[in-house]
């Protein structure tokens, strides 16, 4: 009887051990080898030891957030139009912030005058004259110059408030090729009235 009991226990243990041996487990879960545990630890430590976000990037994010807050605070039609007209000629987000932090329409108008905004459009036009004459565009090119270079777009799609000039312009032309005329689609992307990129298909 005792011998039969011992045999049963030995058989049960042997079956359990062989059963576990046949199980397939992921190397990064449960019963991994020491090496797999070490590599798993290294994976985790590499995530933990990632270098912090550069301060410059944090400043850019907070600056952009602050700018959006100031833009959204513009309520009157007159103020929105004033900002919209000046938008393509700002040289940086810092300039936009300086402008928007001024208390009223008149002080903003004085600021534009003091900064020479009236002559900025002609200055930019002279800088980009060759591009316009070659019917080309460039990053940072204001919308009026894109119109001069590529003409009126077939479709204008607006993102958000139209006064902020975040737009996508779609052009559709037929161009001459050695194999005859072919359809060409151009898409220009604007942020704040300036080109940030384009696609040609």
PDB file of N, CA and C in Angstrom, residues 24-40:
ATOM      1  N   UNK A  24       5.678  26.447 -23.424  1.00  0.00           N
ATOM      2  CA  UNK A  24       6.447  27.489 -24.122  1.00  0.00           C
ATOM      3  C   UNK A  24       6.106  28.824 -23.487  1.00  0.00           C
ATOM      4  N   UNK A  25       7.107  29.547 -23.017  1.00  0.00           N
ATOM      5  CA  UNK A  25       6.871  30.825 -22.349  1.00  0.00           C
ATOM      6  C   UNK A  25       7.640  31.930 -23.048  1.00  0.00           C
ATOM      7  N   UNK A  26       7.090  33.111 -22.955  1.00  0.00           N
ATOM      8  CA  UNK A  26       7.762  34.279 -23.523  1.00  0.00           C
ATOM      9  C   UNK A  26       9.017  34.560 -22.716  1.00  0.00           C
ATOM     10  N   UNK A  27      10.089  34.952 -23.410  1.00  0.00           N
ATOM     11  CA  UNK A  27      11.362  35.190 -22.718  1.00  0.00           C
ATOM     12  C   UNK A  27      11.300  36.392 -21.795  1.00  0.00           C
ATOM     13  N   UNK A  28      10.354  37.298 -22.028  1.00  0.00           N
ATOM     14  CA  UNK A  28      10.319  38.480 -21.164  1.00  0.00           C
ATOM     15  C   UNK A  28       9.212  38.411 -20.124  1.00  0.00           C
ATOM     16  N   UNK A  29       8.596  37.223 -19.962  1.00  0.00           N
ATOM     17  CA  UNK A  29       7.568  37.066 -18.938  1.00  0.00           C
ATOM     18  C   UNK A  29       7.862  35.800 -18.129  1.00  0.00           C
ATOM     19  N   UNK A  30       7.419  35.801 -16.900  1.00  0.00           N
ATOM     20  CA  UNK A  30       7.490  34.598 -16.077  1.00  0.00           C
ATOM     21  C   UNK A  30       8.881  34.034 -15.921  1.00  0.00           C
ATOM     22  N   UNK A  31       9.097  32.820 -16.429  1.00  0.00           N
ATOM     23  CA  UNK A  31      10.332  32.092 -16.206  1.00  0.00           C
ATOM     24  C   UNK A  31      11.372  32.376 -17.276  1.00  0.00           C
ATOM     25  N   UNK A  32      11.838  33.537 -17.372  1.00  0.00           N
ATOM     26  CA  UNK A  32      12.891  33.853 -18.342  1.00  0.00           C
ATOM     27  C   UNK A  32      14.249  33.462 -17.806  1.00  0.00           C
ATOM     28  N   UNK A  33      15.223  33.322 -18.704  1.00  0.00           N
ATOM     29  CA  UNK A  33      16.593  33.035 -18.274  1.00  0.00           C
ATOM     30  C   UNK A  33      17.187  34.281 -17.633  1.00  0.00           C
ATOM     31  N   UNK A  34      18.346  34.122 -17.005  1.00  0.00           N
ATOM     32  CA  UNK A  34      19.011  35.278 -16.390  1.00  0.00           C
ATOM     33  C   UNK A  34      19.314  36.334 -17.442  1.00  0.00           C
ATOM     34  N   UNK A  35      19.747  35.875 -18.631  1.00  0.00           N
ATOM     35  CA  UNK A  35      20.078  36.820 -19.702  1.00  0.00           C
ATOM     36  C   UNK A  35      18.862  37.619 -20.136  1.00  0.00           C
ATOM     37  N   UNK A  36      17.715  36.908 -20.259  1.00  0.00           N
ATOM     38  CA  UNK A  36      16.520  37.625 -20.701  1.00  0.00           C
ATOM     39  C   UNK A  36      16.066  38.597 -19.622  1.00  0.00           C
ATOM     40  N   UNK A  37      16.241  38.217 -18.338  1.00  0.00           N
ATOM     41  CA  UNK A  37      15.893  39.145 -17.260  1.00  0.00           C
ATOM     42  C   UNK A  37      16.790  40.369 -17.302  1.00  0.00           C
ATOM     43  N   UNK A  38      18.092  40.123 -17.576  1.00  0.00           N
ATOM     44  CA  UNK A  38      19.044  41.230 -17.641  1.00  0.00           C
ATOM     45  C   UNK A  38      18.683  42.166 -18.795  1.00  0.00           C
ATOM     46  N   UNK A  39      18.347  41.574 -19.975  1.00  0.00           N
ATOM     47  CA  UNK A  39      18.009  42.430 -21.120  1.00  0.00           C
ATOM     48  C   UNK A  39      16.716  43.180 -20.851  1.00  0.00           C
ATOM     49  N   UNK A  40      15.783  42.509 -20.135  1.00  0.00           N
ATOM     50  CA  UNK A  40      14.536  43.187 -19.780  1.00  0.00           C
ATOM     51  C   UNK A  40      14.822  44.361 -18.855  1.00  0.00           C
TER      52      UNK A  40
END
